Coordinates of C-alpha atoms in Angstrom, one line a residue:
Chain A
M1 CA 96.2 126.2 84.3
A2 CA 99.1 124.0 83.6
I3 CA 97.1 120.8 83.1
R4 CA 93.4 120.1 82.9
I5 CA 92.1 116.6 82.5
E6 CA 88.5 116.0 81.6
H7 CA 86.7 112.6 81.8
L8 CA 89.9 110.7 80.9
E9 CA 89.6 106.9 80.6
Y10 CA 92.2 104.4 79.6
V11 CA 91.6 100.7 78.8
Y12 CA 94.5 98.2 78.6
S13 CA 94.3 95.4 76.1
A14 CA 90.9 96.5 74.8
G15 CA 88.9 93.8 73.1
T16 CA 90.9 90.9 74.6
A17 CA 90.3 88.7 77.5
F18 CA 92.7 90.8 79.5
E19 CA 90.8 94.0 79.0
R20 CA 91.1 96.2 82.1
K21 CA 90.1 99.8 82.7
A22 CA 93.2 101.4 84.2
L23 CA 91.7 104.9 84.4
K24 CA 88.1 105.7 85.1
D25 CA 86.6 109.2 84.5
I26 CA 89.6 111.2 85.7
N27 CA 88.9 114.9 86.2
L28 CA 91.8 116.9 87.5
T29 CA 93.2 120.4 87.2
I30 CA 96.8 121.2 88.2
G31 CA 97.6 124.9 88.4
D32 CA 100.9 126.6 87.4
G33 CA 103.5 126.3 90.1
E34 CA 101.7 123.7 92.2
F35 CA 103.6 120.9 94.0
V36 CA 101.2 118.0 93.8
A37 CA 101.8 114.5 95.2
L38 CA 100.1 111.6 93.5
I39 CA 99.7 108.6 95.7
G40 CA 98.1 105.2 95.4
H41 CA 99.0 101.5 95.8
T42 CA 100.7 99.6 93.0
G43 CA 98.2 99.2 90.2
S44 CA 96.0 102.1 91.3
G45 CA 96.6 103.9 88.0
K46 CA 99.0 106.6 89.0
S47 CA 101.8 105.6 86.6
T48 CA 99.3 105.2 83.8
L49 CA 97.9 108.6 84.5
I50 CA 101.3 110.4 84.4
Q51 CA 102.2 108.7 81.1
H52 CA 99.1 110.5 79.6
L53 CA 100.4 113.9 80.7
N54 CA 103.2 114.0 78.2
G55 CA 101.4 111.9 75.6
L56 CA 103.2 108.6 76.0
L57 CA 99.8 107.0 76.4
R58 CA 96.7 108.2 74.6
G59 CA 93.4 108.1 76.5
T60 CA 90.7 105.8 75.2
S61 CA 88.3 108.6 75.8
G62 CA 88.3 112.1 77.5
R63 CA 90.5 115.1 76.9
I64 CA 93.7 116.6 78.3
F65 CA 94.6 120.3 78.0
Y66 CA 98.0 121.7 78.4
K67 CA 98.0 125.4 78.9
D68 CA 94.4 125.4 77.7
E69 CA 95.3 123.6 74.4
D70 CA 93.8 120.2 73.7
I71 CA 96.7 117.8 73.3
Y72 CA 94.6 115.4 71.2
A73 CA 93.6 118.2 68.7
E74 CA 94.8 117.6 65.2
G75 CA 98.2 119.1 64.5
Y76 CA 99.1 119.4 68.2
S77 CA 102.8 118.8 68.6
M78 CA 103.4 115.9 71.0
K79 CA 107.1 116.4 70.6
A80 CA 106.8 120.0 71.9
L81 CA 104.6 118.8 74.7
R82 CA 107.2 116.3 75.9
T83 CA 109.7 119.1 76.3
H84 CA 107.2 121.2 78.3
V85 CA 106.2 118.3 80.5
G86 CA 109.4 116.4 81.6
L87 CA 108.8 112.9 82.9
V88 CA 111.4 111.3 85.2
F89 CA 110.7 107.5 85.2
Q90 CA 111.2 105.1 88.1
Y91 CA 114.8 104.2 88.4
P92 CA 115.8 106.8 85.8
E93 CA 119.4 105.9 86.2
H94 CA 118.7 102.7 84.1
Q95 CA 118.2 105.0 81.2
L96 CA 121.6 106.6 81.3
F97 CA 123.4 105.3 78.2
E98 CA 126.1 107.7 77.0
T99 CA 129.8 107.3 77.7
D100 CA 130.0 110.2 80.1
V101 CA 127.6 112.2 82.2
L102 CA 127.8 115.5 80.3
T103 CA 127.1 113.9 76.9
D104 CA 124.1 112.0 78.4
V105 CA 122.6 115.2 79.8
C106 CA 123.1 116.9 76.3
F107 CA 120.9 114.3 74.7
G108 CA 117.6 116.0 75.4
P109 CA 118.4 119.5 74.4
K110 CA 120.1 118.2 71.2
N111 CA 116.9 116.4 70.4
Q112 CA 115.1 119.7 70.8
G113 CA 117.2 120.9 67.9
L114 CA 119.8 122.9 69.8
S115 CA 123.3 123.2 68.4
P116 CA 126.0 121.2 70.3
Q117 CA 127.3 124.4 72.0
E118 CA 123.8 125.4 73.1
A119 CA 123.0 121.9 74.2
Q120 CA 126.1 121.8 76.3
R121 CA 125.3 125.2 77.9
E122 CA 121.9 123.8 78.9
A123 CA 123.4 120.6 80.2
L124 CA 125.9 122.4 82.3
W125 CA 123.2 124.6 83.7
A126 CA 121.1 121.5 84.5
L127 CA 124.0 119.7 86.2
E128 CA 124.6 122.7 88.3
Q129 CA 120.9 122.7 89.3
V130 CA 121.1 119.2 90.5
K131 CA 124.3 120.0 92.4
L132 CA 126.4 117.3 90.8
E133 CA 130.1 118.0 91.3
K134 CA 132.1 119.0 88.2
S135 CA 134.5 116.1 88.7
F136 CA 131.7 113.7 87.6
Y137 CA 130.9 115.4 84.3
N138 CA 133.4 113.5 82.3
Q139 CA 133.0 110.2 84.1
A140 CA 131.0 107.2 82.9
P141 CA 127.5 107.3 84.5
F142 CA 128.1 103.7 85.8
D143 CA 130.9 105.0 88.1
L144 CA 128.4 107.2 90.0
S145 CA 126.6 106.2 93.2
G146 CA 122.9 105.5 93.2
G147 CA 122.0 109.0 94.3
Q148 CA 124.4 110.7 91.9
K149 CA 123.1 108.7 89.0
R150 CA 119.6 109.8 89.8
R151 CA 120.7 113.4 89.9
A152 CA 122.3 113.0 86.5
A153 CA 119.1 111.5 85.1
I154 CA 117.0 114.3 86.5
A155 CA 119.5 116.8 85.0
G156 CA 118.8 115.1 81.6
I157 CA 115.2 116.2 81.9
L158 CA 115.9 119.6 83.4
A159 CA 118.2 120.5 80.5
M160 CA 115.1 120.7 78.3
H161 CA 113.7 123.4 80.6
P162 CA 110.3 121.7 81.3
D163 CA 107.5 123.8 82.9
V164 CA 106.1 120.7 84.5
L165 CA 108.3 118.1 86.1
I166 CA 106.8 114.7 86.9
L167 CA 108.8 112.3 89.0
D168 CA 107.7 108.7 89.4
E169 CA 108.9 107.3 92.7
P170 CA 112.1 109.4 92.7
T171 CA 113.4 108.1 96.0
A172 CA 112.9 104.3 95.5
G173 CA 115.9 102.4 96.6
L174 CA 117.8 105.4 98.1
D175 CA 119.0 105.6 101.7
P176 CA 117.3 108.1 104.0
Q177 CA 119.9 110.8 103.3
G178 CA 119.8 110.2 99.5
R179 CA 116.0 110.5 99.7
D180 CA 116.2 113.8 101.6
E181 CA 118.7 115.1 99.1
I182 CA 116.5 114.3 96.0
L183 CA 113.4 115.6 97.6
G184 CA 115.2 118.8 98.7
L185 CA 116.4 119.2 95.2
V186 CA 112.9 118.9 93.8
K187 CA 111.7 121.4 96.4
S188 CA 114.3 124.0 95.5
L189 CA 113.6 123.6 91.8
H190 CA 109.9 124.2 92.6
E191 CA 110.7 127.2 94.7
E192 CA 113.5 128.8 92.7
Q193 CA 112.5 127.9 89.1
G194 CA 108.8 128.0 89.7
I195 CA 108.5 124.6 88.1
T196 CA 105.2 122.8 88.5
V197 CA 105.9 119.5 90.2
I198 CA 104.0 116.2 90.2
L199 CA 105.5 113.7 92.6
V200 CA 104.4 110.1 92.5
S201 CA 105.1 108.4 95.8
H202 CA 104.2 105.6 98.2
S203 CA 105.7 107.4 101.2
M204 CA 103.2 109.4 103.2
E205 CA 105.9 110.8 105.3
D206 CA 107.7 112.3 102.3
V207 CA 104.6 113.6 100.8
A208 CA 103.5 115.3 104.0
N209 CA 106.8 117.2 104.2
Y210 CA 107.0 118.5 100.7
A211 CA 103.7 118.7 98.7
S212 CA 101.0 121.3 99.2
R213 CA 98.4 119.1 97.7
I214 CA 97.8 115.4 97.6
V215 CA 95.8 113.4 95.0
V216 CA 95.0 109.9 96.1
M217 CA 94.2 107.3 93.4
D218 CA 92.5 103.9 94.0
H219 CA 91.4 101.4 91.3
G220 CA 91.9 103.9 88.5
S221 CA 89.8 106.7 90.1
I222 CA 90.6 109.7 92.2
L223 CA 89.7 108.9 95.8
L224 CA 90.8 112.0 97.6
D225 CA 92.2 115.4 96.6
G226 CA 93.3 118.1 99.1
T227 CA 96.0 119.5 101.4
P228 CA 98.0 116.9 103.3
K229 CA 96.0 117.7 106.4
E230 CA 92.7 117.3 104.6
V231 CA 93.7 114.0 103.0
F232 CA 95.3 112.4 106.1
A233 CA 92.1 113.1 108.0
H234 CA 90.6 110.3 106.0
R235 CA 92.7 107.6 107.8
S236 CA 90.3 104.7 107.3
E237 CA 89.7 105.4 103.6
L238 CA 93.4 105.6 103.0
E239 CA 94.0 102.4 104.8
A240 CA 91.3 100.7 102.9
A241 CA 93.0 101.9 99.7
G242 CA 96.2 100.1 100.7
L243 CA 97.9 103.3 102.0
A244 CA 99.0 104.4 105.4
V245 CA 98.9 107.8 107.0
P246 CA 102.2 109.0 108.5
Q247 CA 103.1 107.5 111.9
V248 CA 102.8 110.9 113.7
T249 CA 99.3 111.4 112.3
R250 CA 98.3 108.0 113.7
V251 CA 99.8 108.9 117.1
M252 CA 97.9 112.2 117.2
D253 CA 94.7 110.5 116.1
D254 CA 95.1 108.0 119.0
L255 CA 95.7 110.8 121.5
A256 CA 92.7 112.8 120.3
Q257 CA 90.6 109.7 120.8
E258 CA 91.7 109.5 124.4
G259 CA 90.6 113.1 124.9
W260 CA 93.8 115.0 124.3
I261 CA 93.2 118.5 123.0
V262 CA 95.4 118.1 119.9
D263 CA 94.8 118.6 116.2
R264 CA 94.5 115.1 114.8
N265 CA 95.5 116.2 111.3
V266 CA 99.1 117.0 112.1
T267 CA 101.5 115.6 109.5
T268 CA 105.0 116.4 110.6
C269 CA 107.1 115.6 113.7
Q270 CA 107.7 119.3 114.6
E271 CA 104.0 120.1 114.5
A272 CA 103.1 117.0 116.5
A273 CA 105.7 117.7 119.2
A274 CA 104.5 121.3 119.6
Q275 CA 100.8 120.1 119.8
I276 CA 101.6 117.5 122.5
L277 CA 103.6 119.9 124.6
N278 CA 101.0 122.6 124.3
A279 CA 98.2 120.2 125.3
L280 CA 100.1 119.0 128.4
H281 CA 101.0 122.6 129.3
K282 CA 97.4 123.8 129.1
E283 CA 96.1 120.9 131.2
K284 CA 98.6 121.6 133.9
H285 CA 97.4 125.2 133.9
V286 CA 93.8 124.2 134.3
Q287 CA 94.7 121.9 137.2
A288 CA 96.8 124.5 138.9
Chain B
M1 CA 125.4 77.5 117.2
E2 CA 126.0 80.1 114.6
I3 CA 124.9 79.7 111.0
I4 CA 126.9 82.5 109.6
R5 CA 130.4 83.4 110.7
A6 CA 132.6 86.0 109.1
E7 CA 136.2 86.3 110.2
K8 CA 138.1 89.5 109.2
L9 CA 136.1 89.5 106.0
S10 CA 137.2 92.0 103.4
Y11 CA 136.2 92.4 99.7
D12 CA 137.8 94.6 97.1
Y13 CA 136.1 95.5 93.8
V14 CA 138.9 95.7 91.2
S15 CA 138.5 97.5 88.0
V16 CA 140.5 96.3 85.1
D17 CA 141.3 97.8 81.6
D18 CA 140.8 96.0 78.3
D19 CA 144.0 94.0 78.8
G20 CA 143.0 92.8 82.2
K21 CA 145.4 95.1 83.9
E22 CA 144.3 96.4 87.3
Q23 CA 143.2 100.0 87.1
G24 CA 141.9 100.6 90.6
R25 CA 140.6 98.9 93.7
Y26 CA 137.8 99.8 96.1
R27 CA 137.4 98.1 99.4
A28 CA 133.7 97.5 99.9
V29 CA 133.8 95.3 102.9
D30 CA 136.6 96.0 105.4
G31 CA 137.5 93.5 108.1
V32 CA 134.1 92.4 109.2
D33 CA 133.7 89.9 112.1
L34 CA 130.2 88.6 112.5
D35 CA 128.4 85.8 114.2
I36 CA 124.8 85.1 113.4
E37 CA 123.0 82.5 115.5
K38 CA 120.6 79.9 114.0
G39 CA 117.0 81.1 114.1
D40 CA 117.8 84.8 114.6
F41 CA 116.1 87.6 112.7
I42 CA 118.9 90.1 111.8
A43 CA 118.5 93.4 110.1
I44 CA 121.4 95.1 108.4
L45 CA 121.2 98.9 107.9
G46 CA 123.6 101.2 106.1
H47 CA 123.4 104.0 103.5
N48 CA 123.9 103.3 99.8
G49 CA 127.5 102.1 99.2
S50 CA 128.1 101.1 102.9
G51 CA 128.9 97.6 101.9
K52 CA 125.8 95.7 103.1
S53 CA 124.9 94.2 99.7
T54 CA 128.5 93.2 99.1
L55 CA 128.5 91.4 102.5
A56 CA 125.2 89.8 101.7
K57 CA 126.4 88.4 98.4
H58 CA 129.2 86.6 100.4
I59 CA 126.6 84.6 102.4
N60 CA 125.6 82.5 99.4
A61 CA 129.0 82.6 97.7
L62 CA 128.1 84.9 94.9
L63 CA 131.2 86.8 96.0
L64 CA 134.2 85.2 97.6
P65 CA 136.3 87.1 100.2
T66 CA 139.4 89.0 99.1
E67 CA 140.8 88.5 102.6
G68 CA 139.4 86.7 105.6
S69 CA 136.7 84.0 105.4
L70 CA 133.0 83.4 105.6
F71 CA 131.4 80.2 106.9
V72 CA 127.9 79.2 106.2
D73 CA 126.7 76.4 108.6
G74 CA 130.4 75.5 109.1
M75 CA 131.3 75.4 105.4
D76 CA 133.9 77.8 104.0
T77 CA 132.4 79.6 101.0
R78 CA 135.8 79.3 99.3
S79 CA 135.5 75.5 99.1
E80 CA 134.3 74.9 95.5
D81 CA 133.0 71.4 96.3
E82 CA 130.5 72.8 98.8
V83 CA 129.2 75.8 96.8
W84 CA 125.9 74.1 95.9
K85 CA 125.4 73.0 99.5
I86 CA 126.1 76.6 100.6
R87 CA 123.6 78.0 98.2
Q88 CA 121.1 75.5 99.3
S89 CA 121.7 76.5 102.9
A90 CA 121.5 80.2 102.3
G91 CA 118.9 81.5 99.8
M92 CA 118.7 85.0 98.5
V93 CA 115.9 87.3 97.6
F94 CA 116.7 90.5 95.7
Q95 CA 115.1 94.0 95.3
N96 CA 113.4 93.6 91.9
P97 CA 110.8 90.8 91.8
D98 CA 110.8 91.0 88.0
N99 CA 114.4 89.9 87.8
Q100 CA 114.0 86.8 89.9
I101 CA 110.9 85.2 88.5
I102 CA 111.5 83.0 85.5
G103 CA 108.5 80.6 85.3
T104 CA 105.4 81.4 83.3
I105 CA 103.2 79.9 86.0
V106 CA 103.6 80.6 89.7
D107 CA 104.0 76.9 90.8
E108 CA 106.5 76.2 88.0
D109 CA 108.6 79.1 89.1
V110 CA 108.7 77.9 92.7
A111 CA 109.5 74.3 91.5
F112 CA 112.6 75.6 89.6
G113 CA 114.9 75.7 92.6
P114 CA 114.2 72.2 94.0
E115 CA 114.2 70.7 90.5
N116 CA 117.7 72.1 90.0
L117 CA 118.8 70.5 93.2
G118 CA 117.7 67.1 91.8
V119 CA 114.8 66.6 94.2
E120 CA 112.3 63.8 93.4
K121 CA 109.3 64.9 91.4
E122 CA 106.7 64.1 94.1
E123 CA 108.8 65.7 96.7
I124 CA 109.1 68.8 94.5
W125 CA 105.3 69.3 94.4
R126 CA 105.0 68.7 98.1
R127 CA 107.5 71.4 98.7
V128 CA 105.9 73.8 96.1
E129 CA 102.6 73.4 97.9
K130 CA 104.1 73.9 101.4
S131 CA 106.1 76.9 100.4
L132 CA 103.3 78.6 98.5
K133 CA 101.1 78.1 101.5
S134 CA 103.7 79.5 103.8
V135 CA 103.7 82.8 101.9
N136 CA 99.9 82.8 101.4
M137 CA 100.1 82.5 97.6
W138 CA 98.8 78.9 97.2
E139 CA 95.5 80.2 95.6
Y140 CA 97.6 81.9 92.9
R141 CA 99.5 78.8 92.0
S142 CA 98.1 78.6 88.4
H143 CA 98.5 82.3 87.7
S144 CA 101.0 84.0 85.5
P145 CA 103.5 85.8 87.6
N146 CA 103.4 88.9 85.4
K147 CA 99.8 89.6 86.5
L148 CA 100.6 89.7 90.2
S149 CA 101.3 92.8 92.3
G150 CA 104.8 93.6 93.4
G151 CA 104.2 92.3 96.9
Q152 CA 102.7 89.1 95.5
K153 CA 105.7 88.6 93.1
Q154 CA 108.1 89.1 95.9
R155 CA 106.3 86.5 98.0
V156 CA 106.5 84.1 95.1
A157 CA 110.2 84.8 94.9
I158 CA 110.5 84.0 98.6
A159 CA 108.5 80.8 98.1
G160 CA 111.0 79.8 95.4
V161 CA 113.8 80.1 98.0
V162 CA 111.8 78.4 100.7
A163 CA 111.2 75.4 98.4
M164 CA 114.9 74.7 98.5
Q165 CA 114.6 74.4 102.3
P166 CA 117.4 76.8 103.2
K167 CA 118.4 77.3 106.8
C168 CA 118.9 80.9 106.2
I169 CA 117.4 83.5 103.8
V170 CA 119.1 86.7 102.9
L171 CA 116.8 89.5 101.6
D172 CA 118.5 92.4 100.0
E173 CA 116.0 95.4 100.1
P174 CA 113.1 93.1 99.2
T175 CA 110.6 95.9 99.8
A176 CA 112.3 98.9 98.0
M177 CA 110.0 98.7 95.0
L178 CA 106.7 98.0 96.9
D179 CA 103.8 100.0 98.2
P180 CA 102.9 100.0 101.9
V181 CA 100.6 97.0 101.6
G182 CA 103.2 95.0 99.6
R183 CA 105.8 95.9 102.1
R184 CA 103.8 94.7 105.0
E185 CA 102.9 91.4 103.2
V186 CA 106.6 90.7 102.6
I187 CA 107.8 91.6 106.1
D188 CA 104.9 89.6 107.7
T189 CA 105.8 86.6 105.5
V190 CA 109.4 86.8 106.5
L191 CA 108.6 87.1 110.2
E192 CA 106.3 84.1 110.0
L193 CA 109.0 82.0 108.4
N194 CA 111.3 83.0 111.1
R195 CA 108.9 82.3 114.0
T196 CA 107.2 79.1 112.8
Q197 CA 109.9 77.4 110.8
K198 CA 112.9 78.9 112.6
V199 CA 114.5 80.0 109.3
T200 CA 117.4 82.4 110.0
I201 CA 116.6 85.8 108.4
I202 CA 119.0 88.5 107.3
L203 CA 117.1 91.5 106.1
I204 CA 118.8 94.4 104.4
T205 CA 116.6 97.5 104.3
H206 CA 116.4 101.3 104.3
Y207 CA 113.0 101.3 105.9
M208 CA 113.5 101.8 109.6
E209 CA 110.0 100.6 110.5
E210 CA 110.8 97.2 109.1
V211 CA 113.7 96.8 111.5
I212 CA 111.9 97.2 114.8
R213 CA 110.8 93.5 115.0
A214 CA 114.3 92.1 114.4
D215 CA 116.2 90.4 117.2
H216 CA 119.4 92.2 116.4
V217 CA 120.4 95.1 114.2
I218 CA 123.8 95.6 112.5
V219 CA 124.7 99.1 111.1
M220 CA 127.4 99.3 108.4
D221 CA 129.4 102.2 107.2
Q222 CA 132.4 102.3 104.8
G223 CA 132.5 98.5 104.8
K224 CA 132.7 98.1 108.6
V225 CA 130.2 97.1 111.2
V226 CA 129.8 100.3 113.2
M227 CA 126.9 99.6 115.5
Q228 CA 125.3 96.4 116.8
G229 CA 122.4 95.8 119.2
T230 CA 118.7 95.4 119.7
P231 CA 116.4 97.7 117.7
R232 CA 115.8 99.7 120.9
E233 CA 119.5 100.1 121.6
I234 CA 120.2 101.2 118.1
F235 CA 117.3 103.6 117.7
S236 CA 118.1 105.2 121.0
Q237 CA 121.1 106.7 119.3
V238 CA 119.4 109.2 116.9
D239 CA 122.4 111.4 116.4
M240 CA 124.7 108.5 115.8
L241 CA 122.4 107.1 113.1
R242 CA 122.1 110.5 111.5
H243 CA 125.9 110.5 111.3
Y244 CA 125.8 107.3 109.4
R245 CA 123.3 108.8 106.9
L246 CA 120.4 106.8 108.4
D247 CA 117.1 107.7 110.0
V248 CA 114.9 106.5 112.8
P249 CA 111.2 105.7 112.6
Q250 CA 109.1 108.8 112.7
V251 CA 107.5 107.9 116.0
T252 CA 111.0 107.5 117.6
L253 CA 111.9 110.9 116.3
L254 CA 108.8 112.5 117.7
A255 CA 109.5 110.8 121.1
E256 CA 113.1 112.2 120.9
E257 CA 111.8 115.7 120.3
L258 CA 109.5 115.5 123.2
R259 CA 112.3 114.1 125.4
K260 CA 114.6 117.0 124.4
A261 CA 111.7 119.4 125.3
G262 CA 111.8 118.0 128.8
L263 CA 109.2 115.2 128.8
D264 CA 110.1 112.2 130.9
L265 CA 110.1 109.6 128.1
P266 CA 112.4 106.6 127.9
K267 CA 114.9 106.4 125.0
G268 CA 114.4 104.4 121.9
I269 CA 110.6 104.3 121.7
L270 CA 109.8 102.2 118.6
T271 CA 106.1 102.0 118.1
E272 CA 103.0 104.2 118.2
E273 CA 101.5 102.1 120.9
E274 CA 104.5 102.6 123.2
L275 CA 104.5 106.4 122.7
V276 CA 100.8 106.7 123.3
M277 CA 101.1 104.6 126.5
E278 CA 104.0 106.7 127.8
L279 CA 102.2 109.9 127.0
R280 CA 99.1 108.6 128.8
R281 CA 101.3 107.9 131.9
I282 CA 102.8 111.4 131.8
R283 CA 99.4 113.0 131.4
K284 CA 98.2 111.2 134.5
G285 CA 101.2 112.5 136.3
N286 CA 102.8 109.3 137.6
P287 CA 106.4 109.6 136.4
G288 CA 107.6 106.6 138.3
T289 CA 106.8 103.7 136.0
Q290 CA 108.7 104.7 132.9
S291 CA 111.6 102.3 133.4
R292 CA 109.6 99.1 132.5
E293 CA 110.2 97.9 129.0
P294 CA 107.0 98.2 127.1
R295 CA 106.5 95.0 125.1
L296 CA 106.3 95.3 121.3
K297 CA 102.9 94.5 120.0
K298 CA 102.8 91.7 117.5
R299 CA 100.6 92.3 114.5

């Protein structure tokens, strides 16, 4: 098991008038090589939760195990944990700070104690993984487009060879093609490198196309946990939690309610089209 | 009458070295002609770097044209004497709510704009009340903005602009950082301002679903206006949009797939209700009625 969370709770501003429980009794296990989407409205606790996973926040109570080791145990190296569990923040390009892209990506591996040569080797490897063209390596990060900057920032995390990659809203502010490129990149890292991925997102459509498991958070608790099909079957609960099921799922749901013989838990366009055509075809057959 | 008029508008970003010598030049907006009528709701689409934000920043004179001109309510944005009147006519809302809220209390933040315009104190508070009510944030008037959700903050930012009584509001990706509920709150607020107070709205967005209720859609690519039309006309051209690195709403895509597979569906279906209605018709087997324009359902 990559990550196991037991009874995790987190209280903001404890002991003051602003005290607020951001996480309530979270129990969650994420297996090696899973692609999990974490969804929830703003303030549902998802960003708070992921900051626990690499030790940036420490739970008020409860325990977290990484590869079966208690990260709160005495002597456990948080520094090592942070290289195993890479966290890509929202708008990670705001954190690019070096004078050129390559030096920026070298920062992580250098901090891990690698020599300049080794760090550069890792950085070059990571930049290749995110498919950033070589001509950009020596440019200032600020001269890159939004999508390119985000690739460079992801490369900075990849260069540390994390086993678990957590991305907080990696597509915010990108145009549709930029979004597809970043999600495609994450997918290929997951498939080719076997990296465990935790993707924090608001977009149900994105999540349906990429993740094999969805964890829904609401008011600091886990509301739903399952495959996209299982989760999107709970349309009314999702809507009550400030989330929306994908448009195609809503269409299929409406059709099913009108008596169409279609699977109402379809989550992608292709599946939905096939289901609708199939249903019409069958009915024609019956009539004939 | 048009409120915004661009004539052969071009803008170059110029990079200079330490001595102020020109190093390079990049044309972000390239010969744009544009007329926006008073009271319209316009959506501007385009991929990152297509020039839409650069164009938007011309509308309240944050940027001035390199070539051509831009008129706001008849005023040339180049005329320095009128720059404050122009900014009062065309308000702007940006992507990140945290960068636009400066007050420590919601109503003070909203009062900042009219105060700066030299509005009388009593009138300021009348406007604050009216604008906060128009974005449904009146009950939060004594709250601290940093305890609000993203959608709420963005509505406060919109109230701050509304309090200056602009004729036109430009919103540059106002929902990019919001969750689905926050997005809906902001778009509903903007629509309401457009419908009830006849404020001209120019909405820049990457979310195709937010565009379907606009009167008119403009697509930009490489600094030029490359497509213009009603949402239905624009979203009928799936392949063209893809070419410009854009998308269509998922339900439009589903309808398009079904159409390609031989179903007798009209082009440019925009909402779930329309698609379900059309499929119902096909299932009943009366293909003759598809040409009527299904009306968009208002929320």
